[in-house]
Amino acid sequence: MIPGSWDRVPHRAPCSVGSLLLPLPLPAAPPTCALSLSLSCDITQKGYEKKRSKLIGAYLPQPPTANGAAVVRCRLQHSEGAPGRALHSGNIGVCDIREAAVRERAASTAGNRPLFYFRVDQALPPERRAPVTPASSTRYHRRRSSGSRDERYRSDVHTEAVQAALAKHKERKMAVPMPSKRRSLVVQTSMDAYTPPDTSSGSEDEGSVQGDSQGTPTSSQGSINMEHWISQAIHGSTTSTTSSSSTQSGGSGAAHRLADVMAQTHIENHSAPPDVTTYTSEHPIQVERPQGSTTSRTAPKYGNAELMETGDGVPVSSRVSAKIQQLVNTLKRPKRPPLREVFVDDFEELLEVQQPDPNQPKPEGAQMLAMRGEQLGVVTNWPPSLEAALQRWGTISPKAPCLTTMDTNGKPLYILTYGKLWTRSMKVAYNILHKLGTKQEPMVRPGDRVALVFPNNDPAASMVAFYGCLLAEVVPVPIEVPLTRKDAGSQQIGFLLGSCGVTVALTSDACHKGLPKSPTGEIPQFKGWPKLLWFVTESKHLSKPPRDWFPHIKDANNDTAYIEYKTCKDGSVLGVTVTRIALLTHCQALTQACGYTEAETIVNVLDFKKDVGLWHGILTVSATPKGLRQEVICPCASSPEALTVAIRRPTDDSNQPPGRGVLSMHGLTYGVIRVDSEEKLSVLTVQDVGLVMPGAIMCSVKPDGVPQLCRTDEIGELCVCAIATGTSYYGLSGMTKNTFEVFPVTSSGAPVSEYPFVRTGLLGFVGPGGLVFVVGKMDGLMVVSGRRHNADDIVATALAVEPMKFVYRGRIAVFSVTVLHDERIVIVAEQRPDSTEEDSFQWMSRVLQAIDSIHQVGVYCLALVPANTLPKTPLGGIHLSETKQLFLEGSLHPCNVLMCPHTCVTNLPKPRQKQPEIGPASVMVGNLVSGKRIAQASGRDLGQIEDNDQARKFLFLSEVLQWRAQTTPDHVLYTLLNCRGTIASSLTCVQLHKRAEKIAVMLMERGHLQDGDHVALVYPPGIDLIAAFYGCLYAGCVPITVRPPHPQNIATTLPTVKMIVEVSRSACLMTTQLICKLLRSREAAAAVDVRAWPPILDTDDLPKKRPAQIYKPSNPDTLAYLDFSVSTTGMLAGVKMSHAATSAFCRSIKLQCELYPSREVAICLDPYCGLGFVLWCLCSVYSGHQSILIPPSELETNPALWLLAVSQYKVRDTFCSYSVMELCTKGLGSQTESLKARGLDLSRVRTCVVVAEERPRIALTQSFSKLFKDLGLHPRAVSTSFGCRVNLAICLQGTSGPDPTTVYVDMRALRHDRVRLVERGSPHSLPLMESGKILPGVRIIIANPETKGPLGDSHLGEIWVHSAHNASGYFTIYGDESLQSDHFNSRLSFGDTQTVWARTGYLGFLRRTELTDANGERHDALYVVGALDEAMELRGMRYHPIDIETSVIRAHKSVTECAVFTWTNLLVVVVELDGSEQEALDLVPLVTNVVLEEHYLVVGVVVVVDIGVIPINSRGEKQRMHLRDGFLADQLDPIYVAYNM
């Protein structure tokens, strides 16, 4: 029996079939009993039991025998469909099952194991006893669903077994760190806010009718409990678990780790220890657990630090560092056999291929033979078609009841006689053909498809419409009633209707009134549906056919009789066509197999619209006073494609037990049948579903590949060859060929039969005596590491873990997702609103243990969602494909998630082993031999450039300024704009000179400074800063520019100012009056010791006099200024810039950008360090051009300020930072039209350079170019520069020279420090853009950072630079004294060993292009890959954080920013969430998936935080180390922290 097909198709007439085809009905017998479940009253389990005992109590002996008890219990657990009420004989009783998932349960067992129905015989002589009928189901996602009374998976034995397995681990408290949640996520809404889904509490005393007898049947009785397969007590399980729920308390020593338990597992094909273990031997892990912050403040307690408890409620230190230590310890011990060695090709990282286990079971039996059913008997007066049968009974015995509908109390609501069915069907047929459309243009012609839309509580109307369609020769397509426009799966149903060309939908009056309507009363078009005419089939709405009209009744032929819908595993809906001859033959075969005779009542609690409910109508039930006997329970198997596949014939011999097998679950995962002992934990007990149908041939074939016959001890897909099967998927010839036209072959390749077989979608085997056994469905199959697991088996294990305290029994979904070339199991369950965080987490941990113990497979993700939030099928089940879709797109909104990638991802590439380095000489010789050039390049040679550069004759910038003040006094050098775009202030040459003189006087007189003293300049971006800088030069002091503290954030920004002032040994601090007050304020005193400031000079109040003389340095190599900057790794480094280097720097930029006094340059940069400072303060004085200064902070109030200024001043060259570009891209994205209207024109821009110290951000520069293309910006104009601490600008695009080039490299090769160029769009390709042209006077070489040997063209190595404007050394390094001096004076170990180079600390490569430079040479492009000190070494490979971050940002629309870092070899991913906090947990699986897929790394911790938490410096670079420190000190206030197992 297959689980869950009950909601697939609507009515296939047969409700009547059984009886229609029998001889005339006998006189009616009195009604006996029926039980029905209805939508309107979702009764509880206890209520159900009560009603049930009331209805069938009379027929059960009091007190019950053990035998009776067992059977009843079994049926209860199995089908929960109720025995119905015997109605007038020959009548089909269809109970009202509006939504109730009864049929689901009724027809659904874990993995299609047999489902049992009752047959209670009346005192008929044995030969007249009616056989029983099956129910079936196939729809994958209805499989497990259903509402309240879902007992399918329940088995006390199973529950005990799982509990026993878990009890073994109880004593060992295991350290699984519980996720941290922000309080707002934890606090749950009040209980009344929840409507629990249609499920009962599954309380412990779900007694069966016979009282509390808990006896499970013995094997001789053969009525096995549903979950018997997993049910044997867990004695002697050799396997163990994947995770447990408790956590050690924070400070305790190494608690008993999860790993202890893992160590005993005997599980094949499981993973190597996770990343954590790879290097721990070299770097012992010591987690610091700081006791408080270093300053006097104690770190605030964020989030739910107090709330943190572990699964067992043991309080645990919520310090993140302690939890990470827990996770590391849990993961550190190898749980599984280590990976086998794999050969790693030079370029490819090979994924670990799962080697077949030499001990795995293999099929050894002989090849099976096709099994033939009994001959289909010939009956002389058999009607030639179903319509003819209807006509016969409708005219011969019009008063005989044909169908009775019950209410929920078992009272007949409505009786349809054969006469009424015949006349009403005729009326419907006449109206369909003659009353729709016009006479000339009828809407429906014979052969057209029409939809049947009837509610589950109106089988009579549905039956009339179905036969009406058959009589009119139109093809009914029964579907579910659409309740809302957004029903799960409704769009796919609409697609089916559209592809079938349906334009008319038949429905009942009540249903028509209940459909959603628009304000005008129109029925809206449902999403994805074609336009439909809704036609009500009640008699009162129809015209009477004329006396001379009569339907055309033909013999059954190959025309399509009806189309049944079937939902596939992926959610798509197919229509299975059933021909008229197949329909008739099927009825004939069922009647013969079930021995239907006249005075019989069939009670149906299945969906009468499809499958078994439609085919026979029916569970056959009669009553006897002797109590239920087990031989009346007759399971069957069916599928939409093959109709009824097999049915167990009723026997009269109560001593003959049904076929039964106890199969090894381990064997089944390899598709092999191995009989096991019942004591084993992981066994599956199956019963047969009877024999092959009369007139059919059955065989089983290998599930994938060529349909080759299986061996006798092998599980395969059952295939059937018979007239009574579906014939095609409507309109899909390719899929039809693969399913309905299969020719099984023997091992030699010979076909078994000349006739095609139909694949049933059922997995099973034909056992001894021709009995058919079903063990699962193709749709529920998950192939993990080469082993096959059935989703239903996993569901059953999960549900047996606890009495239903935490999740709703029927509301659990299991599916697999493909991650890293293998399927991974995902479990999603609805959580009860009353279960606590700790309870849920503990339950999740125990589910993982149980599944690992019993199935020996790891669960990749276990998610709990709030009650009633999973998408439902029309009949209340879980819509599986929709759930999977929501999971994959991050819209499931779980309230708890546990990911276990470390445990179940077993096919990661082998960690890279470092090879002994090849000597530098060999590398060089190798390059020469292979004809590769050494990777070196240089900008234009300064010595050979002839230009009329007047400033060249001066050695010092202070002299250049004096010269300009004399020769061009009124030439404007600087213009500062305010946020409105108007000029705030400007400086001419002479104004700057005079202001600098006054500041020099102030320094000497008020500051009493000597030449060579250091002065900190704490100014906002502007003119004052420039004047103060030249004032220092005039006084012979060494200036240090420092970003002022942020008035709204003094506590965090002021300490940095203080640190720079102290580290630079500043003798004095110059600033404005406003900042002066700020530095001495009460807030400042709370953050730093204000008494320790050096003297503070306020430059708003300058002396009036001039200095006696302007200082002139004695030597160009003396210090001009100090450049301090905090690197992205959180290191403060100051470099020394000499006067010679400063002048050379300015000259280099002047030549590259062709800057002259007549030019205007717009600068939107922070002026505190690097190239930003040089452009803001120095270049205009040297080159004489006008700089239009735009402080980046002003863009926060007016994002268009920079571009409007560029347009207004007709600027050709402009410089900005990535932060500015991002602000414009995000802030002006929707405003380009209005900007165009304001006259914004960027067509004059020749160069727009992003100043950066990182790999170019291609995505950002490209989106900026595209966005402003309409405003005239030339895409070639946008480029980047590259500088670093040792040389503030190495590359800058400039004006002449070829456009920047882009290459695509293989990201996997890059991890191995190799460059492999690939085509654009190839998998794993990473675009790298050239970082601008090398500046004049700069030479570059690529060297191996370890051996210091030169590398060849297109080889990855460290970029070394030699130039006149290199910095002359670090002034001091704060925080890391070990940085060697060789950063500034390194020599190659081989080749040119004389030149002194500075090491940039960045990896990159040079590549000679086909382009030509300005001087006619071939152009060498420099590509920067990333900083060495930011790169993370994981699994022996080098990863650049930006690559992982780019992948993560792409993973979900709500991720706005991401930063990654490592801690104790665990990869920590921090994501900023732009959305509601409820979306936080959606990100955890997506982030884990994308990093696995694209980078072959397992994420250890996922931290979801608010927007703006990831610290970014002024250059727009992420401060990952600050973030790491904040995370470990619990200062991020995360929304959610997930610790992946």
PDB file of C-alpha atoms in Angstrom, residues 404-511:
ATOM      1  CA  THR A 404     -25.072   6.275   0.750  1.00  0.00           C
ATOM      2  CA  THR A 405     -23.290   9.245   2.288  1.00  0.00           C
ATOM      3  CA  MET A 406     -22.851   9.291   6.076  1.00  0.00           C
ATOM      4  CA  ASP A 407     -22.531  12.132   8.493  1.00  0.00           C
ATOM      5  CA  THR A 408     -19.976  12.136  11.298  1.00  0.00           C
ATOM      6  CA  ASN A 409     -22.288  10.209  13.619  1.00  0.00           C
ATOM      7  CA  GLY A 410     -22.716   7.374  11.182  1.00  0.00           C
ATOM      8  CA  LYS A 411     -26.248   8.414  10.200  1.00  0.00           C
ATOM      9  CA  PRO A 412     -27.101   8.209   6.507  1.00  0.00           C
ATOM     10  CA  LEU A 413     -27.243  11.708   5.035  1.00  0.00           C
ATOM     11  CA  TYR A 414     -28.191  10.817   1.520  1.00  0.00           C
ATOM     12  CA  ILE A 415     -28.985   7.709  -0.514  1.00  0.00           C
ATOM     13  CA  LEU A 416     -28.402   7.654  -4.272  1.00  0.00           C
ATOM     14  CA  THR A 417     -30.216   4.833  -6.073  1.00  0.00           C
ATOM     15  CA  TYR A 418     -29.172   3.297  -9.378  1.00  0.00           C
ATOM     16  CA  GLY A 419     -32.223   4.865 -11.027  1.00  0.00           C
ATOM     17  CA  LYS A 420     -31.331   8.365  -9.830  1.00  0.00           C
ATOM     18  CA  LEU A 421     -27.700   7.889 -10.818  1.00  0.00           C
ATOM     19  CA  TRP A 422     -28.752   6.863 -14.338  1.00  0.00           C
ATOM     20  CA  THR A 423     -31.249   9.700 -14.948  1.00  0.00           C
ATOM     21  CA  ARG A 424     -29.066  12.411 -13.391  1.00  0.00           C
ATOM     22  CA  SER A 425     -25.968  11.271 -15.271  1.00  0.00           C
ATOM     23  CA  MET A 426     -27.952  11.448 -18.504  1.00  0.00           C
ATOM     24  CA  LYS A 427     -29.147  14.951 -17.624  1.00  0.00           C
ATOM     25  CA  VAL A 428     -25.547  16.065 -16.934  1.00  0.00           C
ATOM     26  CA  ALA A 429     -24.363  14.493 -20.209  1.00  0.00           C
ATOM     27  CA  TYR A 430     -27.089  16.249 -22.198  1.00  0.00           C
ATOM     28  CA  ASN A 431     -26.374  19.638 -20.619  1.00  0.00           C
ATOM     29  CA  ILE A 432     -22.605  19.356 -21.082  1.00  0.00           C
ATOM     30  CA  LEU A 433     -23.012  18.650 -24.782  1.00  0.00           C
ATOM     31  CA  HIS A 434     -25.952  20.914 -25.642  1.00  0.00           C
ATOM     32  CA  LYS A 435     -26.212  23.759 -23.127  1.00  0.00           C
ATOM     33  CA  LEU A 436     -22.632  25.127 -23.100  1.00  0.00           C
ATOM     34  CA  GLY A 437     -21.770  27.521 -25.917  1.00  0.00           C
ATOM     35  CA  THR A 438     -24.091  27.763 -28.961  1.00  0.00           C
ATOM     36  CA  LYS A 439     -25.593  25.131 -31.247  1.00  0.00           C
ATOM     37  CA  GLN A 440     -23.097  25.986 -33.970  1.00  0.00           C
ATOM     38  CA  GLU A 441     -20.164  26.355 -31.545  1.00  0.00           C
ATOM     39  CA  PRO A 442     -20.600  24.029 -28.568  1.00  0.00           C
ATOM     40  CA  MET A 443     -17.988  24.646 -25.820  1.00  0.00           C
ATOM     41  CA  VAL A 444     -17.485  20.966 -25.140  1.00  0.00           C
ATOM     42  CA  ARG A 445     -17.337  18.237 -27.768  1.00  0.00           C
ATOM     43  CA  PRO A 446     -16.873  14.492 -27.233  1.00  0.00           C
ATOM     44  CA  GLY A 447     -13.225  13.791 -26.359  1.00  0.00           C
ATOM     45  CA  ASP A 448     -12.668  17.194 -24.678  1.00  0.00           C
ATOM     46  CA  ARG A 449     -11.368  17.352 -21.112  1.00  0.00           C
ATOM     47  CA  VAL A 450     -13.442  18.895 -18.296  1.00  0.00           C
ATOM     48  CA  ALA A 451     -12.439  19.429 -14.658  1.00  0.00           C
ATOM     49  CA  LEU A 452     -14.478  17.861 -11.829  1.00  0.00           C
ATOM     50  CA  VAL A 453     -14.276  19.996  -8.686  1.00  0.00           C
ATOM     51  CA  PHE A 454     -16.272  18.458  -5.844  1.00  0.00           C
ATOM     52  CA  PRO A 455     -15.733  18.620  -2.096  1.00  0.00           C
ATOM     53  CA  ASN A 456     -14.908  15.451  -0.194  1.00  0.00           C
ATOM     54  CA  ASN A 457     -18.261  15.449   1.586  1.00  0.00           C
ATOM     55  CA  ASP A 458     -20.321  15.166  -1.585  1.00  0.00           C
ATOM     56  CA  PRO A 459     -19.530  11.833  -3.261  1.00  0.00           C
ATOM     57  CA  ALA A 460     -22.993  11.541  -4.814  1.00  0.00           C
ATOM     58  CA  ALA A 461     -22.740  14.713  -6.902  1.00  0.00           C
ATOM     59  CA  SER A 462     -19.223  13.754  -7.894  1.00  0.00           C
ATOM     60  CA  MET A 463     -20.348  10.287  -8.964  1.00  0.00           C
ATOM     61  CA  VAL A 464     -23.220  11.716 -11.045  1.00  0.00           C
ATOM     62  CA  ALA A 465     -20.858  14.163 -12.777  1.00  0.00           C
ATOM     63  CA  PHE A 466     -18.274  11.427 -13.434  1.00  0.00           C
ATOM     64  CA  TYR A 467     -20.835   9.156 -15.124  1.00  0.00           C
ATOM     65  CA  GLY A 468     -22.331  12.163 -16.880  1.00  0.00           C
ATOM     66  CA  CYS A 469     -18.933  12.767 -18.454  1.00  0.00           C
ATOM     67  CA  LEU A 470     -18.579   9.097 -19.442  1.00  0.00           C
ATOM     68  CA  LEU A 471     -22.037   9.183 -21.069  1.00  0.00           C
ATOM     69  CA  ALA A 472     -21.232  12.433 -22.894  1.00  0.00           C
ATOM     70  CA  GLU A 473     -17.899  10.913 -24.026  1.00  0.00           C
ATOM     71  CA  VAL A 474     -15.947  13.798 -22.498  1.00  0.00           C
ATOM     72  CA  VAL A 475     -12.903  13.116 -20.328  1.00  0.00           C
ATOM     73  CA  PRO A 476     -13.274  14.022 -16.631  1.00  0.00           C
ATOM     74  CA  VAL A 477     -10.181  15.363 -14.826  1.00  0.00           C
ATOM     75  CA  PRO A 478     -11.077  15.183 -11.121  1.00  0.00           C
ATOM     76  CA  ILE A 479      -9.118  17.657  -8.944  1.00  0.00           C
ATOM     77  CA  GLU A 480      -9.273  19.093  -5.434  1.00  0.00           C
ATOM     78  CA  VAL A 481     -11.367  22.128  -4.548  1.00  0.00           C
ATOM     79  CA  PRO A 482      -9.094  25.188  -4.631  1.00  0.00           C
ATOM     80  CA  LEU A 483      -9.622  26.997  -1.319  1.00  0.00           C
ATOM     81  CA  THR A 484      -7.417  30.036  -1.773  1.00  0.00           C
ATOM     82  CA  ARG A 485      -5.446  31.516  -4.598  1.00  0.00           C
ATOM     83  CA  LYS A 486      -2.242  30.363  -2.909  1.00  0.00           C
ATOM     84  CA  ASP A 487      -2.912  26.668  -2.198  1.00  0.00           C
ATOM     85  CA  ALA A 488       0.307  24.664  -2.087  1.00  0.00           C
ATOM     86  CA  GLY A 489       0.725  22.922  -5.434  1.00  0.00           C
ATOM     87  CA  SER A 490      -2.326  24.658  -6.897  1.00  0.00           C
ATOM     88  CA  GLN A 491      -0.250  26.311  -9.600  1.00  0.00           C
ATOM     89  CA  GLN A 492       0.923  22.914 -10.861  1.00  0.00           C
ATOM     90  CA  ILE A 493      -2.693  21.659 -10.956  1.00  0.00           C
ATOM     91  CA  GLY A 494      -3.501  24.736 -13.031  1.00  0.00           C
ATOM     92  CA  PHE A 495      -0.659  23.853 -15.355  1.00  0.00           C
ATOM     93  CA  LEU A 496      -2.126  20.355 -15.809  1.00  0.00           C
ATOM     94  CA  LEU A 497      -5.579  21.797 -16.579  1.00  0.00           C
ATOM     95  CA  GLY A 498      -4.016  24.202 -19.070  1.00  0.00           C
ATOM     96  CA  SER A 499      -2.030  21.489 -20.816  1.00  0.00           C
ATOM     97  CA  CYS A 500      -5.174  19.299 -20.984  1.00  0.00           C
ATOM     98  CA  GLY A 501      -7.019  22.197 -22.611  1.00  0.00           C
ATOM     99  CA  VAL A 502      -9.674  22.303 -19.889  1.00  0.00           C
ATOM    100  CA  THR A 503     -12.120  25.232 -20.240  1.00  0.00           C
ATOM    101  CA  VAL A 504     -15.079  23.965 -18.207  1.00  0.00           C
ATOM    102  CA  ALA A 505     -15.174  22.932 -14.545  1.00  0.00           C
ATOM    103  CA  LEU A 506     -18.130  20.939 -13.209  1.00  0.00           C
ATOM    104  CA  THR A 507     -18.919  21.589  -9.559  1.00  0.00           C
ATOM    105  CA  SER A 508     -21.703  21.364  -6.971  1.00  0.00           C
ATOM    106  CA  ASP A 509     -23.865  24.245  -5.834  1.00  0.00           C
ATOM    107  CA  ALA A 510     -22.395  24.320  -2.323  1.00  0.00           C
ATOM    108  CA  CYS A 511     -18.858  24.136  -3.636  1.00  0.00           C
TER     109      CYS A 511
END
